[in-house]
Amino acid sequence: MKLDGKPIGQDWDRSGLPGWTYFSEELHELEREEVFRKMWQLVCHANDVPETGDFMTLDIAGERGFVVRGSDGQVRAFHNLCRHRGSRVLAEEQGSCGSVITCPFHGWSYNLDGSLRGMAVRNSFPGDVDKAQFSLKPLEMEIWKGFVFVRFKPSEQASVAELLSGFDEETAHYNLEDIQPTGEEVWVDEMPVNWKSVRDVDNEGYHVKQAHPGLQDLYGGSYHDEVFSNGTSRSVGVFREGEAALWSVKAYRSILPDATWLPESHRKAWVYIGMFPNLVIGLYPDSITFYQELPVSSSRTIQRGAVYRFKDEDRQLKVARYLSGRIDRDTVEEDQMLTVWSCEGAKSSAYDEIYLSDLEYGLKSHHDQLRSLIPVMNCTEEPAIGSVAKINQSMKTG
Ligand code: FES
Ligand SMILES: [Fe+2]
C-alpha cells in the first residue's frame, strides 16, 4: 500500500490521539482558535446565491458569517454581526434579503456591499456619526471552482486554490463552476460527539466492508484512501463488476447513464476530496456533494452537507442522483452511529489507546496535522484543569 507516493512500513505510531482530546473543553477552545477560525471554511456554492440579495449563513466555532450576492453580481462575505449591538443581521440559514439587509433587533440597515444604509431613529445618535465606520465587517473569502470559502482570522494556511491544485485536472471534468442546487436545502444533523470522532470515522475506509452494506455492494474492495501531505486527501471507490445485491445499488447501477463527459476511469467511480480540517467534496458521475463538521462544543457537532446536480441533468441522471443520494443517506446514518460509539469509548475509564491499521493511515495523517498546530495534543494524559492553553504555549515555543 502506498500513501503520498511512499509505502507505509510497519513502523509508525498506531495509537491515535489520546482519549482526553475528545472531551476537553479547554482543548476545544484552542481548536476553535487555531483550527476553525484560521482555516478555510466552505459556506456554499456561488450558484446557491444566484440572484441579488440571495444569501447563505454559516455559524462555526463561535463565529457567524454569511455570503450574499450584491446588485453588481459580486458575491461578498461578512461577519453576521450588526455594528450596533452585535445581533445577527441575517437570521435564516439561507434566503433572500432583497436589496437591503435589515437587522432584526433595532432595524439598522445595510447595503449588500456591507455599507451602512440607515440607523433606526437616526436622531437618537449624534449628528456627526461617520457611517463609514459602521459598515459590516468583511470576511476573507475565496471562490474555488464555484465553492465559496471564508476564513474568520488571518493565518499562514495557503489559498484554497493552492491547497486543491492537485485536483485541478481531475475536477475539471465535472465543471464544478456550473453545478446547481437541487432545490433541497443544505442538510444539517446535530450529534452528541466531538467533531474529531466524526472525522476519524470518515478518514478511513477500513470499516466500509463491515459497516456499509450499500457502499460495499457498490464498490466493494476497490475503495481506498490516498493521503497527501498538504492538508488534502483523496479516496476513491470504483464500482464492482457483476450483479449488485441491494435493490438501491442495483437500481442505481442500472439507471446510471454512461457519463461520457468524464474520463473512463471516473464514469463508474465515486471520488472524495478531503480538505483539512473538516471538509469532503464528493465527485459522483451523477452529482456533486459536500459535507463538513461544525463543532458546537467539545461534545456536540453539527454535520452539514449538500447535493448539487449537473447543469445539463436529464431525467435519467436525475433518477440516478436520487438513488445515489439514498445510498449516501444510509451511509451517513451508519457512520453517525459509529461516531457516537467511538466517541463514547474515548470517555470510558478503560480507554487507553487505540491501534490503527495501515488502512487507517488517514486518521494518523489528520491527527498529525492537529498535533502540529496544537502540540498539547501530544500529551497522553489530560493536563490539569486550567493548564491546557499554558502547556500548549510552552510546547509551541519550547
Ligand atoms: S443590534 Fe442591530 S440594530 Fe441594534
Ligand atoms: Fe463510513
Tab-separated table of C-alpha atoms in Angstrom, residues 198-369:
chain	number	residue	atom	x	y	z
A	198	VAL	CA	-16.857	12.233	13.048
A	199	ARG	CA	-13.715	12.927	11.047
A	200	ASP	CA	-11.973	9.800	12.363
A	201	VAL	CA	-14.776	7.600	11.073
A	202	ASP	CA	-14.742	9.374	7.754
A	203	ASN	CA	-10.970	9.339	7.366
A	204	GLU	CA	-10.667	5.625	6.770
A	205	GLY	CA	-12.221	3.028	4.520
A	206	TYR	CA	-11.282	0.067	6.695
A	207	HIS	CA	-14.836	-0.024	8.087
A	208	VAL	CA	-16.625	0.009	4.724
A	209	LYS	CA	-16.816	-3.734	4.334
A	210	GLN	CA	-18.271	-4.319	7.785
A	211	ALA	CA	-20.373	-1.215	8.342
A	212	HIS	CA	-21.635	-0.012	4.953
A	213	PRO	CA	-23.542	-2.722	3.067
A	214	GLY	CA	-24.566	-0.221	0.389
A	215	LEU	CA	-21.076	1.079	-0.318
A	216	GLN	CA	-19.645	-2.419	-0.123
A	217	ASP	CA	-22.171	-3.561	-2.685
A	218	LEU	CA	-21.402	-0.550	-4.867
A	219	TYR	CA	-17.623	-0.514	-4.865
A	220	GLY	CA	-16.532	-3.239	-2.508
A	221	GLY	CA	-12.843	-3.863	-2.074
A	222	SER	CA	-11.731	-1.281	-4.619
A	223	TYR	CA	-12.287	1.554	-2.141
A	224	HIS	CA	-9.045	3.065	-0.910
A	225	ASP	CA	-7.685	6.231	0.637
A	226	GLU	CA	-4.758	8.211	-0.656
A	227	VAL	CA	-3.278	10.654	1.802
A	228	PHE	CA	-1.382	13.715	0.708
A	229	SER	CA	0.837	15.851	2.823
A	230	ASN	CA	-0.508	19.350	2.211
A	231	GLY	CA	-3.741	19.059	4.125
A	232	THR	CA	-5.769	17.373	1.430
A	233	SER	CA	-6.636	13.761	0.784
A	234	ARG	CA	-8.340	11.674	-1.866
A	235	SER	CA	-10.371	8.488	-1.630
A	236	VAL	CA	-11.895	6.550	-4.470
A	237	GLY	CA	-14.230	3.622	-4.942
A	238	VAL	CA	-14.627	2.060	-8.395
A	239	PHE	CA	-17.899	0.179	-8.909
A	240	ARG	CA	-17.751	-3.585	-8.546
A	241	GLU	CA	-18.117	-5.865	-11.515
A	242	GLY	CA	-21.143	-8.167	-11.523
A	243	GLU	CA	-24.672	-8.031	-10.117
A	244	ALA	CA	-25.441	-5.816	-7.146
A	245	ALA	CA	-27.250	-7.456	-4.227
A	246	LEU	CA	-29.144	-4.476	-2.760
A	247	TRP	CA	-32.059	-3.044	-4.693
A	248	SER	CA	-30.897	0.560	-4.279
A	249	VAL	CA	-27.444	-0.240	-5.649
A	250	LYS	CA	-28.881	-2.423	-8.388
A	251	ALA	CA	-31.298	0.330	-9.413
A	252	TYR	CA	-28.560	2.974	-9.299
A	253	ARG	CA	-26.156	0.916	-11.390
A	254	SER	CA	-28.777	0.103	-13.998
A	255	ILE	CA	-30.154	3.638	-14.372
A	256	LEU	CA	-26.827	5.499	-14.284
A	257	PRO	CA	-26.125	6.674	-17.832
A	258	ASP	CA	-22.675	6.401	-19.304
A	259	ALA	CA	-21.111	9.635	-18.094
A	260	THR	CA	-19.295	10.331	-21.353
A	261	TRP	CA	-18.160	13.771	-20.162
A	262	LEU	CA	-15.911	12.015	-17.647
A	263	PRO	CA	-12.777	10.027	-18.367
A	264	GLU	CA	-13.349	6.268	-18.488
A	265	SER	CA	-11.778	5.840	-15.054
A	266	HIS	CA	-14.387	8.154	-13.444
A	267	ARG	CA	-17.589	7.016	-15.141
A	268	LYS	CA	-18.204	4.286	-12.607
A	269	ALA	CA	-16.491	5.674	-9.551
A	270	TRP	CA	-17.130	7.862	-6.522
A	271	VAL	CA	-14.211	10.120	-5.698
A	272	TYR	CA	-13.899	12.029	-2.427
A	273	ILE	CA	-11.597	15.002	-1.955
A	274	GLY	CA	-10.790	15.848	1.650
A	275	MET	CA	-9.523	19.193	2.864
A	276	PHE	CA	-8.164	19.769	6.340
A	277	PRO	CA	-9.680	20.172	8.846
A	278	ASN	CA	-13.314	19.268	8.168
A	279	LEU	CA	-14.427	19.146	4.549
A	280	VAL	CA	-15.130	16.446	1.974
A	281	ILE	CA	-16.249	17.123	-1.588
A	282	GLY	CA	-17.726	14.112	-3.391
A	283	LEU	CA	-17.414	13.746	-7.157
A	284	TYR	CA	-20.002	11.285	-8.483
A	285	PRO	CA	-20.942	10.536	-12.082
A	286	ASP	CA	-24.478	11.763	-11.267
A	287	SER	CA	-23.927	14.608	-8.790
A	288	ILE	CA	-21.533	16.575	-6.605
A	289	THR	CA	-21.762	16.608	-2.810
A	290	PHE	CA	-20.049	18.160	0.141
A	291	TYR	CA	-20.169	17.589	3.883
A	292	GLN	CA	-18.335	19.135	6.791
A	293	GLU	CA	-18.224	19.063	10.593
A	294	LEU	CA	-19.039	22.200	12.529
A	295	PRO	CA	-18.118	21.818	16.189
A	296	VAL	CA	-20.577	23.368	18.632
A	297	SER	CA	-18.657	22.374	21.773
A	298	SER	CA	-16.215	19.639	22.753
A	299	SER	CA	-19.132	17.214	22.868
A	300	ARG	CA	-21.546	18.455	20.204
A	301	THR	CA	-21.037	18.627	16.468
A	302	ILE	CA	-23.175	19.667	13.557
A	303	GLN	CA	-22.682	17.799	10.328
A	304	ARG	CA	-23.760	19.866	7.335
A	305	GLY	CA	-23.868	18.955	3.680
A	306	ALA	CA	-25.472	19.475	0.298
A	307	VAL	CA	-26.001	17.779	-3.043
A	308	TYR	CA	-25.654	19.542	-6.398
A	309	ARG	CA	-26.881	18.467	-9.799
A	310	PHE	CA	-25.055	18.829	-13.062
A	311	LYS	CA	-26.204	21.748	-15.187
A	312	ASP	CA	-27.476	19.633	-18.074
A	313	GLU	CA	-29.051	16.938	-15.932
A	314	ASP	CA	-31.674	14.954	-17.815
A	315	ARG	CA	-34.410	12.772	-16.325
A	316	GLN	CA	-32.285	9.644	-16.237
A	317	LEU	CA	-29.412	11.389	-14.496
A	318	LYS	CA	-31.879	12.910	-12.025
A	319	VAL	CA	-33.139	9.452	-11.049
A	320	ALA	CA	-29.525	8.261	-10.725
A	321	ARG	CA	-28.813	11.228	-8.449
A	322	TYR	CA	-31.845	10.380	-6.347
A	323	LEU	CA	-30.644	6.783	-5.982
A	324	SER	CA	-27.043	7.700	-5.141
A	325	GLY	CA	-28.494	10.072	-2.535
A	326	ARG	CA	-30.342	7.133	-0.961
A	327	ILE	CA	-27.138	5.117	-0.705
A	328	ASP	CA	-25.389	8.141	0.758
A	329	ARG	CA	-28.136	8.809	3.313
A	330	ASP	CA	-27.877	5.242	4.608
A	331	THR	CA	-24.094	5.616	4.776
A	332	VAL	CA	-24.346	8.842	6.762
A	333	GLU	CA	-26.699	7.194	9.279
A	334	GLU	CA	-24.389	4.205	9.644
A	335	ASP	CA	-21.382	6.478	10.150
A	336	GLN	CA	-23.186	8.618	12.715
A	337	MET	CA	-23.845	5.561	14.873
A	338	LEU	CA	-20.174	4.514	14.680
A	339	THR	CA	-19.172	8.056	15.534
A	340	VAL	CA	-21.280	8.050	18.693
A	341	TRP	CA	-19.923	4.683	19.795
A	342	SER	CA	-16.270	5.598	19.282
A	343	CYS	CA	-16.678	8.979	20.965
A	344	GLU	CA	-18.348	7.311	23.966
A	345	GLY	CA	-15.378	4.934	24.038
A	346	ALA	CA	-12.907	7.802	24.359
A	347	LYS	CA	-14.646	8.793	27.611
A	348	SER	CA	-14.502	5.322	29.116
A	349	SER	CA	-12.150	4.596	32.009
A	350	ALA	CA	-10.991	1.552	30.044
A	351	TYR	CA	-9.897	3.591	27.013
A	352	ASP	CA	-6.144	3.791	26.917
A	353	GLU	CA	-5.040	3.748	23.359
A	354	ILE	CA	-6.313	2.669	20.005
A	355	TYR	CA	-4.417	0.566	17.488
A	356	LEU	CA	-4.589	1.645	13.869
A	357	SER	CA	-4.353	-0.476	10.735
A	358	ASP	CA	-2.376	0.670	7.692
A	359	LEU	CA	-5.824	1.192	6.162
A	360	GLU	CA	-6.461	3.851	8.812
A	361	TYR	CA	-3.419	5.924	7.980
A	362	GLY	CA	-5.744	8.785	7.109
A	363	LEU	CA	-6.555	9.194	10.808
A	364	LYS	CA	-2.901	9.428	11.685
A	365	SER	CA	-2.322	11.974	8.974
A	366	HIS	CA	-5.244	14.097	10.279
A	367	HIS	CA	-4.092	13.685	13.888
A	368	ASP	CA	-0.533	14.655	12.886
A	369	GLN	CA	-1.768	17.880	11.377
